[in-house]
Coordinates of C-alpha atoms and ligand atoms in Angstrom, one line a residue:
M1 CA 0.0 0.0 0.0
S2 CA 1.4 3.4 -0.9
E3 CA 0.7 6.9 0.4
F4 CA -1.7 8.8 -1.8
S5 CA -0.5 12.1 -3.5
I6 CA -3.1 14.1 -5.3
E7 CA -0.5 16.0 -7.4
N8 CA 0.3 14.8 -11.0
I9 CA -2.7 12.5 -11.3
G10 CA -4.5 14.8 -13.8
L11 CA -7.4 15.4 -11.5
K12 CA -10.3 17.2 -13.3
V13 CA -13.4 18.5 -11.6
G14 CA -16.6 20.0 -13.1
L15 CA -18.7 21.7 -10.5
E16 CA -22.5 21.9 -10.9
I17 CA -24.2 24.1 -8.3
H18 CA -27.8 23.9 -7.5
Q19 CA -29.2 27.0 -5.6
Q20 CA -32.7 27.5 -4.4
L21 CA -34.1 30.9 -5.4
S22 CA -35.9 32.8 -2.7
T23 CA -39.2 33.7 -4.5
N24 CA -42.6 34.0 -3.1
K25 CA -43.9 31.3 -5.3
K26 CA -43.0 28.0 -6.7
L27 CA -41.9 27.7 -10.3
F28 CA -45.1 26.6 -11.9
C29 CA -47.8 27.3 -9.3
S30 CA -48.8 29.9 -6.8
C31 CA -47.9 27.9 -3.7
A32 CA -45.5 29.5 -1.3
P33 CA -42.4 27.5 -0.3
L34 CA -43.0 27.1 3.4
E35 CA -41.1 24.7 5.6
S36 CA -43.5 22.8 7.8
N37 CA -43.8 19.3 9.2
E38 CA -47.5 19.3 9.6
Y39 CA -49.3 17.5 6.8
N40 CA -53.0 17.3 6.2
I41 CA -52.7 15.4 2.8
K42 CA -51.3 11.9 2.2
F43 CA -51.4 9.8 -1.0
Q44 CA -49.4 6.9 -2.5
R45 CA -48.1 5.7 -5.8
K46 CA -46.3 2.6 -7.0
L47 CA -43.2 3.3 -9.0
R48 CA -43.9 2.5 -12.6
A49 CA -41.7 2.1 -15.7
V50 CA -41.8 5.5 -17.6
K51 CA -41.1 4.9 -21.3
S52 CA -39.6 8.2 -22.4
E53 CA -40.9 9.7 -25.5
L54 CA -37.8 9.0 -27.4
G55 CA -38.8 5.3 -27.1
E56 CA -36.0 3.9 -25.0
Y57 CA -36.1 2.8 -21.4
D58 CA -33.6 4.7 -19.3
P59 CA -31.0 2.4 -17.7
A60 CA -31.0 4.5 -14.5
A61 CA -34.8 4.1 -14.5
L62 CA -34.8 0.5 -14.9
F63 CA -32.4 0.2 -12.1
E64 CA -34.6 1.9 -9.7
I65 CA -37.6 -0.1 -10.8
S66 CA -35.8 -3.3 -10.1
K67 CA -36.1 -2.3 -6.5
S68 CA -40.0 -2.0 -6.7
R69 CA -41.1 0.5 -4.2
T70 CA -44.3 2.0 -2.9
I71 CA -44.0 5.8 -2.5
V72 CA -46.0 7.7 0.1
Y73 CA -46.4 11.5 -0.2
Y74 CA -47.2 13.9 2.6
A75 CA -48.3 17.4 1.8
N76 CA -49.5 20.6 3.6
S77 CA -52.1 22.5 1.5
D78 CA -50.5 25.8 2.5
S79 CA -47.4 24.7 0.6
S80 CA -48.7 22.5 -2.2
C81 CA -51.7 22.2 -4.5
L82 CA -53.0 19.9 -7.3
V83 CA -49.9 20.8 -9.4
E84 CA -47.5 19.3 -7.0
Q85 CA -49.8 16.2 -6.7
D86 CA -49.8 15.8 -10.5
E87 CA -53.5 16.2 -10.6
E88 CA -53.4 19.6 -12.5
P89 CA -51.1 20.8 -15.4
P90 CA -48.4 23.3 -14.4
H91 CA -49.4 27.0 -14.4
N92 CA -47.3 29.8 -16.0
L93 CA -43.7 30.2 -15.2
D94 CA -43.1 32.5 -12.2
T95 CA -41.7 35.8 -13.5
D96 CA -39.6 36.6 -10.4
A97 CA -37.7 33.3 -10.8
K98 CA -37.3 34.0 -14.6
N99 CA -36.0 37.6 -14.0
L100 CA -33.6 36.4 -11.3
V101 CA -32.1 33.7 -13.4
L102 CA -31.6 36.3 -16.3
V103 CA -29.8 38.5 -13.7
I104 CA -27.5 35.7 -12.7
A105 CA -26.8 34.7 -16.3
S106 CA -26.0 38.4 -17.1
V107 CA -23.6 38.5 -14.1
L108 CA -21.8 35.5 -15.5
E109 CA -21.9 36.9 -19.1
S110 CA -23.6 33.8 -20.2
N111 CA -25.5 33.8 -23.6
I112 CA -29.1 33.9 -23.0
F113 CA -31.4 32.2 -25.5
S114 CA -34.4 34.2 -26.9
E115 CA -36.6 31.1 -26.6
I116 CA -36.5 28.6 -23.7
Y117 CA -37.9 25.1 -24.1
P118 CA -39.1 23.4 -20.9
M119 CA -38.0 19.7 -20.8
R120 CA -38.8 16.8 -18.7
K121 CA -36.0 15.0 -17.1
T122 CA -36.9 11.4 -16.0
V123 CA -36.5 10.8 -12.2
I124 CA -37.6 7.5 -11.0
D125 CA -36.6 7.5 -7.4
G126 CA -40.1 8.9 -6.4
S127 CA -38.7 12.4 -5.6
N128 CA -41.2 13.8 -8.1
T129 CA -44.8 12.8 -8.2
T130 CA -44.8 13.2 -12.0
G131 CA -41.9 10.9 -12.6
F132 CA -39.9 13.7 -14.1
Q133 CA -38.3 17.0 -13.2
R134 CA -38.9 20.2 -15.3
T135 CA -35.8 21.9 -16.4
M136 CA -35.1 24.8 -18.8
L137 CA -31.8 25.6 -20.4
V138 CA -31.6 29.4 -20.2
S139 CA -28.1 30.3 -21.4
Q140 CA -24.8 28.7 -22.4
G141 CA -21.2 29.9 -22.0
G142 CA -19.8 32.6 -19.6
H143 CA -17.3 32.9 -17.0
I144 CA -16.5 33.7 -13.4
D145 CA -13.2 35.1 -12.2
V146 CA -11.6 33.2 -9.3
D147 CA -8.3 34.5 -7.9
G148 CA -7.4 35.9 -11.4
E149 CA -8.3 32.7 -13.2
N150 CA -11.0 32.7 -15.7
I151 CA -13.3 29.7 -14.9
L152 CA -15.7 29.0 -17.8
V153 CA -19.5 28.3 -17.4
Q154 CA -21.0 25.6 -19.4
S155 CA -24.7 26.2 -19.0
I156 CA -27.3 27.7 -16.7
C157 CA -30.6 26.0 -16.2
L158 CA -33.7 26.9 -14.3
E159 CA -35.5 24.0 -12.8
E160 CA -37.8 22.5 -10.1
D161 CA -36.5 21.2 -6.7
A162 CA -37.5 17.7 -5.8
A163 CA -39.6 16.5 -2.9
K164 CA -37.9 16.0 0.4
L165 CA -37.1 12.4 1.5
L166 CA -38.6 11.7 4.9
N167 CA -38.0 8.0 5.2
D168 CA -36.7 5.1 3.2
K169 CA -37.3 1.7 4.9
G170 CA -37.8 -1.6 3.2
N171 CA -40.1 -1.2 0.2
I172 CA -41.7 2.0 1.3
R173 CA -40.3 5.4 0.7
E174 CA -41.8 8.6 2.1
Y175 CA -41.6 12.1 0.8
S176 CA -43.0 15.5 1.6
L177 CA -44.0 18.1 -1.1
E178 CA -43.3 21.4 0.4
R179 CA -39.9 21.7 -1.5
L180 CA -41.3 20.1 -4.7
G181 CA -41.4 22.9 -7.4
V182 CA -39.4 25.4 -5.6
P183 CA -37.2 27.2 -8.3
L184 CA -33.6 26.1 -8.6
I185 CA -30.8 27.6 -10.6
E186 CA -28.4 25.0 -11.9
I187 CA -25.0 26.4 -13.0
A188 CA -22.6 23.9 -14.5
L189 CA -19.0 24.9 -14.9
E190 CA -16.5 23.6 -17.5
P191 CA -14.2 21.0 -15.8
V192 CA -11.0 22.5 -14.4
E193 CA -7.7 20.9 -13.4
G194 CA -6.5 21.5 -9.9
N195 CA -6.7 20.4 -6.4
P196 CA -9.6 20.1 -3.9
K197 CA -8.7 23.5 -2.3
K198 CA -9.0 25.3 -5.6
I199 CA -12.4 23.7 -6.4
K200 CA -13.6 24.7 -3.0
K201 CA -12.6 28.3 -3.7
I202 CA -14.5 28.2 -7.0
A203 CA -17.6 26.9 -5.3
L204 CA -17.2 29.5 -2.5
S205 CA -16.9 32.4 -5.1
L206 CA -19.9 31.1 -7.1
G207 CA -21.9 30.8 -3.9
R208 CA -21.0 34.3 -2.9
L209 CA -21.9 35.6 -6.4
L210 CA -25.4 34.1 -6.0
R211 CA -25.8 35.4 -2.5
S212 CA -24.9 38.9 -3.6
T213 CA -28.3 39.0 -5.4
K214 CA -29.8 38.7 -2.0
K215 CA -32.5 36.7 -3.6
V216 CA -31.4 33.1 -3.0
T217 CA -32.2 30.9 0.0
R218 CA -29.5 30.5 2.6
G219 CA -28.6 27.7 4.9
I220 CA -27.9 24.0 4.7
G221 CA -29.7 22.2 1.9
S222 CA -30.4 25.4 0.0
I223 CA -27.2 25.1 -2.0
R224 CA -26.0 21.7 -3.3
Q225 CA -23.0 20.8 -5.3
D226 CA -22.6 17.9 -7.7
V227 CA -19.2 17.2 -8.9
N228 CA -17.9 15.4 -12.0
V229 CA -14.5 14.0 -11.1
S230 CA -12.1 12.2 -13.3
V231 CA -8.3 11.5 -13.4
K232 CA -5.9 11.1 -16.2
N233 CA -6.2 7.7 -18.0
G234 CA -8.9 6.8 -15.5
G235 CA -11.5 6.0 -18.1
G236 CA -15.0 7.2 -17.0
V237 CA -16.2 10.5 -15.4
V238 CA -18.0 9.9 -12.1
E239 CA -20.8 12.2 -11.0
V240 CA -20.9 12.6 -7.2
K241 CA -24.2 14.0 -5.8
G242 CA -25.3 15.5 -2.7
V243 CA -22.5 17.7 -1.4
Q244 CA -24.1 20.3 1.0
Q245 CA -21.1 21.9 2.6
L246 CA -17.8 23.4 1.3
D247 CA -15.6 21.4 3.8
Q248 CA -17.4 18.2 2.7
L249 CA -16.8 19.2 -1.0
E250 CA -13.0 19.3 -0.4
K251 CA -12.9 15.9 1.4
V252 CA -15.3 14.2 -1.3
I253 CA -13.0 15.3 -4.2
E254 CA -9.9 14.1 -2.2
F255 CA -11.5 10.8 -1.6
E256 CA -12.9 10.4 -5.1
A257 CA -9.4 11.2 -6.6
K258 CA -7.8 8.6 -4.4
R259 CA -10.4 6.1 -5.3
Q260 CA -10.1 6.7 -9.0
H261 CA -6.3 6.6 -9.0
G262 CA -6.6 3.4 -6.9
L263 CA -8.8 1.9 -9.6
V264 CA -6.3 2.9 -12.2
K265 CA -3.6 1.1 -10.2
I266 CA -5.8 -2.0 -9.9
A267 CA -6.4 -2.0 -13.7
Q268 CA -2.6 -2.0 -14.3
K269 CA -2.3 -5.0 -12.0
I270 CA -4.9 -7.1 -13.7
N271 CA -3.4 -10.2 -15.3
S272 CA -3.0 -9.9 -19.1
N273 CA -4.5 -13.4 -19.3
F274 CA -7.7 -12.2 -17.6
V275 CA -10.7 -13.4 -19.7
E276 CA -14.2 -11.8 -19.6
I277 CA -16.6 -13.8 -17.4
S278 CA -19.1 -15.9 -19.3
K279 CA -22.7 -15.8 -17.9
I280 CA -23.1 -19.4 -19.2
N281 CA -19.9 -21.1 -18.4
D282 CA -18.6 -19.1 -15.3
V283 CA -21.7 -18.9 -13.1
F284 CA -22.6 -22.0 -11.0
D285 CA -25.7 -22.6 -8.8
I286 CA -24.3 -24.0 -5.5
T287 CA -27.4 -23.8 -3.4
D288 CA -27.6 -27.6 -2.8
S289 CA -23.9 -27.9 -2.2
F290 CA -24.1 -25.3 0.6
R291 CA -27.0 -26.8 2.5
N292 CA -24.4 -27.9 5.2
C293 CA -22.4 -24.7 5.3
E294 CA -22.5 -23.4 8.9
S295 CA -22.2 -19.7 8.0
K296 CA -25.1 -17.8 9.6
I297 CA -25.4 -15.6 6.5
I298 CA -25.7 -18.6 4.3
Q299 CA -28.1 -20.5 6.6
K300 CA -30.4 -17.4 7.0
S301 CA -30.4 -17.0 3.2
L302 CA -31.4 -20.7 2.7
K303 CA -34.2 -20.3 5.2
D304 CA -35.4 -17.3 3.3
N305 CA -35.4 -19.5 0.0
S306 CA -32.5 -17.5 -1.4
I307 CA -30.3 -19.0 -4.2
I308 CA -26.6 -19.3 -3.8
K309 CA -24.3 -18.9 -6.8
A310 CA -20.7 -18.8 -7.4
I311 CA -18.9 -16.9 -10.2
R312 CA -15.5 -18.0 -11.4
I313 CA -13.0 -15.5 -12.6
R314 CA -10.0 -16.9 -14.4
N315 CA -6.6 -15.4 -13.7
F316 CA -7.9 -12.9 -11.2
A317 CA -6.4 -14.2 -7.9
G318 CA -5.7 -11.6 -5.3
M319 CA -7.4 -8.8 -7.3
F320 CA -10.3 -8.4 -4.8
S321 CA -8.2 -7.7 -1.8
Y322 CA -5.4 -5.7 -3.6
S323 CA -5.5 -2.3 -1.8
P324 CA -3.3 0.3 -3.7
Y325 CA -4.5 2.9 -1.1
E326 CA -6.1 2.5 2.3
G327 CA -9.8 1.6 1.9
I328 CA -9.7 1.2 -1.8
R329 CA -10.3 -2.4 -3.0
L330 CA -12.3 -4.1 -5.8
G331 CA -13.9 -6.3 -3.2
K332 CA -15.3 -3.2 -1.5
E333 CA -16.6 -1.9 -4.8
I334 CA -18.4 -5.2 -5.5
G335 CA -19.9 -5.2 -2.0
Q336 CA -21.4 -1.7 -2.5
L337 CA -22.8 -2.6 -5.8
V338 CA -24.8 -5.5 -4.5
K339 CA -25.8 -3.6 -1.4
F340 CA -27.7 -1.3 -3.9
Y341 CA -30.0 -4.3 -4.7
G342 CA -30.5 -4.9 -0.9
I343 CA -28.2 -7.9 -1.1
G344 CA -25.7 -8.2 1.9
G345 CA -24.3 -11.6 1.1
V346 CA -21.3 -11.6 -1.3
F347 CA -18.0 -13.1 -0.5
H348 CA -14.8 -13.2 -2.6
S349 CA -12.1 -15.9 -2.5
D350 CA -9.5 -13.5 -1.3
E351 CA -11.3 -13.2 2.1
L352 CA -12.1 -16.8 2.5
P353 CA -12.3 -18.9 4.7
N354 CA -14.2 -16.5 6.9
Y355 CA -17.7 -15.5 8.0
G356 CA -18.5 -19.1 8.9
I357 CA -17.6 -20.3 5.4
E358 CA -14.9 -23.0 6.1
E359 CA -12.2 -24.9 4.2
K360 CA -14.6 -27.9 3.6
D361 CA -17.1 -25.4 1.9
L362 CA -14.4 -24.0 -0.2
F363 CA -13.1 -27.4 -1.2
I364 CA -16.6 -28.1 -2.7
V365 CA -16.6 -24.8 -4.5
K366 CA -13.1 -25.1 -5.9
K367 CA -13.8 -28.5 -7.1
L368 CA -17.1 -27.8 -8.8
L369 CA -15.7 -24.6 -10.4
E370 CA -12.3 -26.2 -11.3
I371 CA -10.5 -23.4 -9.6
K372 CA -6.7 -23.1 -10.2
E373 CA -4.1 -21.3 -8.1
T374 CA -4.3 -18.2 -10.2
D375 CA -8.2 -18.0 -10.4
S376 CA -10.6 -16.3 -8.0
F377 CA -14.2 -16.7 -7.4
L378 CA -17.3 -15.0 -5.7
I379 CA -20.0 -16.5 -3.7
I380 CA -23.3 -14.6 -3.7
A381 CA -26.6 -15.4 -1.8
A382 CA -29.8 -13.5 -2.9
P383 CA -33.5 -14.0 -3.6
L384 CA -34.3 -15.5 -7.0
E385 CA -35.8 -12.4 -8.5
K386 CA -32.7 -10.3 -7.7
I387 CA -29.8 -12.7 -8.2
D388 CA -29.4 -12.6 -11.9
F389 CA -29.6 -8.8 -12.1
A390 CA -27.0 -8.6 -9.4
I391 CA -24.7 -11.2 -11.0
N392 CA -24.9 -9.4 -14.4
S393 CA -23.9 -6.1 -12.8
I394 CA -21.0 -7.8 -11.0
I395 CA -19.8 -9.4 -14.3
E396 CA -20.1 -6.0 -16.0
R397 CA -18.2 -4.3 -13.0
I398 CA -15.3 -6.8 -13.1
G399 CA -15.1 -6.4 -16.9
K400 CA -14.8 -2.7 -16.5
A401 CA -12.1 -3.1 -13.8
K402 CA -9.4 -3.4 -16.4
N403 CA -10.2 -0.1 -17.9
G404 CA -10.0 1.8 -14.6
V405 CA -12.9 3.9 -13.5
P406 CA -16.4 3.1 -14.5
A407 CA -18.7 6.0 -15.3
E408 CA -21.3 6.0 -12.5
T409 CA -23.3 8.2 -10.2
R410 CA -22.1 8.1 -6.6
L411 CA -23.4 9.7 -3.5
A412 CA -21.3 11.9 -1.1
T413 CA -21.4 10.6 2.5
P414 CA -21.4 13.2 5.3
T415 CA -17.8 12.1 6.3
G416 CA -16.6 12.8 2.8
E417 CA -16.5 9.5 1.1
T418 CA -18.5 8.4 -1.9
I419 CA -20.6 5.4 -2.3
F420 CA -22.1 3.8 -5.4
L421 CA -25.6 5.2 -6.3
R422 CA -26.4 4.0 -9.7
P423 CA -25.1 3.7 -13.3
R424 CA -24.8 7.0 -15.2
P425 CA -28.3 7.8 -16.8
G426 CA -28.6 7.4 -20.5
A427 CA -29.0 10.2 -23.0
S428 CA -32.7 9.5 -23.4
R429 CA -33.4 11.0 -20.0
M430 CA -34.7 14.3 -21.4
Y431 CA -37.8 14.8 -23.5
P432 CA -39.9 17.9 -24.3
E433 CA -42.5 19.1 -21.8
T434 CA -45.7 19.3 -23.7
D435 CA -47.8 21.1 -21.1
I436 CA -45.9 24.3 -21.4
P437 CA -45.3 26.4 -24.5
P438 CA -41.9 27.7 -25.3
I439 CA -40.9 30.7 -23.1
I440 CA -39.9 33.8 -24.9
V441 CA -37.1 36.0 -23.6
T442 CA -37.4 39.6 -24.8
K443 CA -34.6 42.1 -25.5
E444 CA -36.2 44.3 -22.9
E445 CA -36.0 41.5 -20.3
I446 CA -32.4 41.1 -20.9
E447 CA -31.7 44.8 -20.8
H448 CA -33.6 45.0 -17.5
A449 CA -31.5 42.1 -16.1
K450 CA -28.3 43.8 -17.1
K451 CA -29.4 47.0 -15.4
N452 CA -30.1 45.0 -12.2
I453 CA -26.8 43.3 -11.9
P454 CA -26.0 43.2 -8.1
R455 CA -22.9 44.7 -6.6
S456 CA -20.0 42.3 -6.4
W457 CA -19.4 40.3 -3.2
D458 CA -16.5 42.5 -2.3
D459 CA -18.4 45.7 -2.8
S460 CA -21.5 44.3 -1.0
L461 CA -19.1 43.6 2.0
K462 CA -17.8 47.0 2.0
D463 CA -21.3 48.5 1.8
L464 CA -22.4 46.4 4.7
G465 CA -19.4 47.2 6.8
K466 CA -20.0 51.0 6.1
K467 CA -23.6 51.1 6.7
Y468 CA -23.6 49.2 10.0
D469 CA -20.1 50.2 11.1
L470 CA -19.0 46.6 11.2
N471 CA -15.3 45.3 10.9
L472 CA -14.6 43.4 7.7
Q473 CA -14.5 40.0 9.5
L474 CA -17.9 40.4 11.0
A475 CA -19.3 41.7 7.8
E476 CA -18.1 38.7 5.9
Q477 CA -19.5 36.4 8.6
I478 CA -22.9 37.9 8.5
F479 CA -22.9 38.1 4.7
D480 CA -22.1 34.4 4.3
S481 CA -24.5 33.3 7.1
T482 CA -28.1 32.4 6.9
Y483 CA -28.9 35.5 9.0
L484 CA -28.2 38.5 6.7
E485 CA -31.9 39.3 6.1
I486 CA -32.7 39.0 9.8
F487 CA -29.7 41.1 10.7
E488 CA -30.7 43.9 8.4
N489 CA -34.3 43.6 9.7
I490 CA -33.2 43.9 13.3
C491 CA -31.0 46.8 12.7
E492 CA -33.7 48.6 11.0
K493 CA -36.4 47.9 13.7
T494 CA -34.2 48.4 16.9
T495 CA -31.6 50.8 18.2
I496 CA -29.2 48.0 19.3
S497 CA -25.6 48.2 18.1
P498 CA -25.3 46.3 14.8
T499 CA -22.0 44.8 16.0
F500 CA -23.7 43.2 18.9
V501 CA -26.5 41.9 16.8
A502 CA -24.0 40.4 14.3
S503 CA -22.0 38.8 17.0
I504 CA -25.0 37.2 18.5
L505 CA -26.2 35.9 15.2
C506 CA -22.8 34.7 14.1
S507 CA -20.9 33.6 17.2
T508 CA -23.4 32.9 19.9
I509 CA -25.8 30.9 17.8
T510 CA -22.8 29.0 16.2
N511 CA -21.3 28.3 19.6
L512 CA -24.5 26.9 20.9
E513 CA -24.8 24.7 17.7
R514 CA -21.3 23.4 18.3
N515 CA -22.3 22.3 21.8
G516 CA -24.9 20.1 20.1
L517 CA -28.0 22.3 20.3
N518 CA -30.3 22.6 17.3
P519 CA -30.4 26.0 15.5
K520 CA -33.5 24.9 13.5
L521 CA -35.7 25.2 16.7
L522 CA -34.8 28.9 16.9
K523 CA -37.2 30.6 14.4
N524 CA -36.5 33.9 12.7
K525 CA -39.5 35.4 14.3
E526 CA -38.3 34.6 17.9
I527 CA -34.8 36.0 17.0
I528 CA -36.2 39.2 15.9
K529 CA -38.6 39.3 18.9
S530 CA -35.8 38.9 21.3
F531 CA -34.0 42.0 20.0
E532 CA -37.3 43.9 20.3
F533 CA -37.6 42.8 23.9
L534 CA -34.0 44.0 24.4
T535 CA -34.8 47.4 23.0
N536 CA -37.8 47.7 25.2
K537 CA -35.7 46.6 28.2
K538 CA -37.8 43.6 28.9
I539 CA -34.7 41.5 28.8
T540 CA -31.0 42.2 29.2
K541 CA -28.1 41.7 26.8
E542 CA -26.8 38.9 28.9
S543 CA -30.1 37.0 28.8
I544 CA -30.2 36.6 25.0
E545 CA -27.7 33.7 25.2
I546 CA -29.7 32.1 28.0
I547 CA -33.0 32.4 26.0
F548 CA -31.4 31.0 22.8
E549 CA -29.9 28.2 24.6
N550 CA -33.4 27.3 26.2
I551 CA -35.1 27.4 22.8
M552 CA -32.4 25.5 20.9
S553 CA -32.2 22.8 23.4
G554 CA -36.0 22.2 22.8
K555 CA -37.1 23.3 26.3
S556 CA -39.1 26.3 25.0
K557 CA -40.6 27.3 21.7
T558 CA -41.0 31.1 22.1
I559 CA -39.1 33.9 23.7
E560 CA -42.0 34.3 26.3
D561 CA -41.8 30.7 27.3
A562 CA -38.1 30.8 27.6
I563 CA -38.2 33.9 29.8
R564 CA -40.7 32.1 32.1
N565 CA -38.8 28.8 32.1
T566 CA -35.4 30.4 32.8
A567 CA -36.9 32.8 35.3
I568 CA -35.0 35.7 33.8
E569 CA -37.9 38.2 34.0
T570 CA -36.3 41.5 34.6
I571 CA -36.4 42.9 38.1
S572 CA -38.2 46.2 38.8
K573 CA -36.1 49.3 39.4
E574 CA -37.0 49.4 43.2
D575 CA -35.9 45.7 43.6
F576 CA -32.8 46.3 41.7
E577 CA -31.7 49.1 43.9
L578 CA -32.6 47.0 47.1
I579 CA -30.4 44.1 45.7
I580 CA -27.4 46.3 45.2
E581 CA -27.8 48.0 48.6
N582 CA -28.1 44.7 50.3
I583 CA -24.9 43.5 48.6
V584 CA -23.0 46.7 49.6
D585 CA -24.3 46.2 53.2
A586 CA -23.1 42.6 53.4
N587 CA -19.6 43.4 52.0
K588 CA -18.6 46.5 53.9
D589 CA -15.2 45.0 54.9
I590 CA -14.2 44.5 51.2
I591 CA -15.2 48.0 50.3
R592 CA -13.3 49.5 53.3
N593 CA -10.3 47.5 52.1
Q594 CA -10.4 48.0 48.4
K595 CA -12.3 51.4 48.2
E596 CA -13.7 52.0 44.8
R597 CA -11.9 48.8 43.3
A598 CA -14.4 46.7 45.4
V599 CA -16.8 47.2 42.4
S600 CA -15.0 44.3 40.7
P601 CA -15.5 41.5 43.3
L602 CA -18.9 42.8 44.2
M603 CA -20.0 42.8 40.5
G604 CA -18.9 39.1 40.5
I605 CA -21.4 38.4 43.3
V606 CA -24.2 40.4 41.5
M607 CA -23.8 38.7 38.3
K608 CA -23.4 35.3 39.7
K609 CA -26.8 35.6 41.3
Y610 CA -28.7 37.7 38.8
R611 CA -27.1 37.0 35.4
G612 CA -29.6 37.6 32.7
K613 CA -32.1 39.3 35.1
I614 CA -30.3 42.6 35.3
S615 CA -28.1 44.5 32.9
G616 CA -24.5 44.2 33.7
E617 CA -23.8 47.7 32.5
A618 CA -26.5 49.2 34.8
A619 CA -25.5 47.0 37.7
N620 CA -22.0 48.2 37.4
L621 CA -23.0 51.9 37.4
L622 CA -25.4 51.6 40.4
L623 CA -22.9 49.6 42.4
L624 CA -20.2 52.1 41.9
E625 CA -22.6 54.8 43.0
K626 CA -23.7 52.9 46.1
I627 CA -20.0 52.1 47.0
R628 CA -19.0 55.8 46.7
K629 CA -22.0 56.9 48.8
F630 CA -21.0 54.2 51.5
L631 CA -17.4 55.4 51.5
E632 CA -18.6 59.0 51.8
N633 CA -20.7 58.2 54.9
D634 CA -18.6 55.6 56.4
L635 CA -16.8 57.6 59.1
Ligands
ZN1 ZN1 -48.8 24.3 -6.0

């Protein structure tokens, strides 16, 4: 095993960014995109084969169908209507979304088409009630400048977001519809050579460009990156889906580059005498021969009436366990592949005897398959209706191993690895949307878009810093956060220092989140209300953190509840004076000793007891006043 170095492997990455647009309506109906987990509509569908109008079945579609699923949809009538349920044709395209995508295309100097043709893209995982996603190619070409380098834009599309996956268990998959039909802009960049850091920088710049319009949704899940990754002499391009964070993006590219280069090394090691596996001559049914095998997995499969088959691979010994880099093995690839069919039981000769499969069992297999020293074999246990499908895909995968990297779609894991998702979809995935006429883009609309190009990210930061007297770091933090809009709202509505507001929104909430609390429980409305309470002196600066902590830990829902539950109702002016006087009375010796400097230890006593209930600033002033008065009269 060698150490992986990402330099000089000819890494190429094409970024595809999907960003939700923050409009008041969905793309093809008047529903508002509201997040809610209360549903008053429920219906279900069976996945069916959709024959695309070009006449060919889509391989990715067939793949999903092979898993035969029932899809259950949940909807809230506030955020979805008959359009999302596929009971009514789409309405007209939302003009706000159209105008915004024209603005973004203009910023990137992309060539906008005068006619846009809505298309249907087959989706078969159930994430769309119609079985397709509507997408429109708006423009082609263009560029974005990143650190002085000109990164080229391939295309810009306007499309519908998919339904949100709630649950995926057994043969039932559940989705909710509030996100279905929300406008998305898809920006595909030309593949660039470079390292993961550079790609992350490009994604960051593009994200900032989008955010500078102030009309895109912020926060986790509102921007998603797909990456097309390839390495020199690797063979296929791999599409990795579902990257939601920039740090994850960097790790995913790093992992995928290592995996692909590992597969190239595996290909180089494959024996030149390796012959393609024959479905007829190299696959053997060993169900009966394995009845006495004591492996728990085999015995469970036999009890479930599964079939057990063995596949012979001539001149392939050692290839499944050969690990050019840590965690990269052909055996692992095969394991992930069959897992996709819901099959857990696949064993390769390099790892046996193991898992309860003993020498005596292997003796039977080797004899039946006429295995020589240089050969290898696989044992697979699966239900009758799945086994041949799985075996065909294994044979195809091993065949492709000699070419390096197979073109496929993979899924990014939260820890930054990638796992097999499905084969790359075929070209027949798109066909025209017949329910919507072509959309005309007028010269006036393009002119209007060009006039509405937003200030650049750098200028926006300077503007923000100047307007609210924020330092650059805080301005950057607030601009990249999910809270820019609330921040501006609070600064307009209240007289509180913008720097204080920004640091609560950026640092305090983030710190609480790092401690495991849930920021989603803290609704925007409550954040704004808390600063209004602060302006009206109903709460103190110090209590904001206590309140947010209480809400983010799920103990309260509203500010009012949190104030009650944490008992931080502010103390009346009279009581406040009394408290301070009592503390002065009880600590006469300290004051006599330290004179005015006693304010410091006494403040400690006050704040320990009344943190959140009284303002630290006011307490300090009053305490100093009382100490001075005491010293004057203490003769
Ligand atoms: Zn609707």
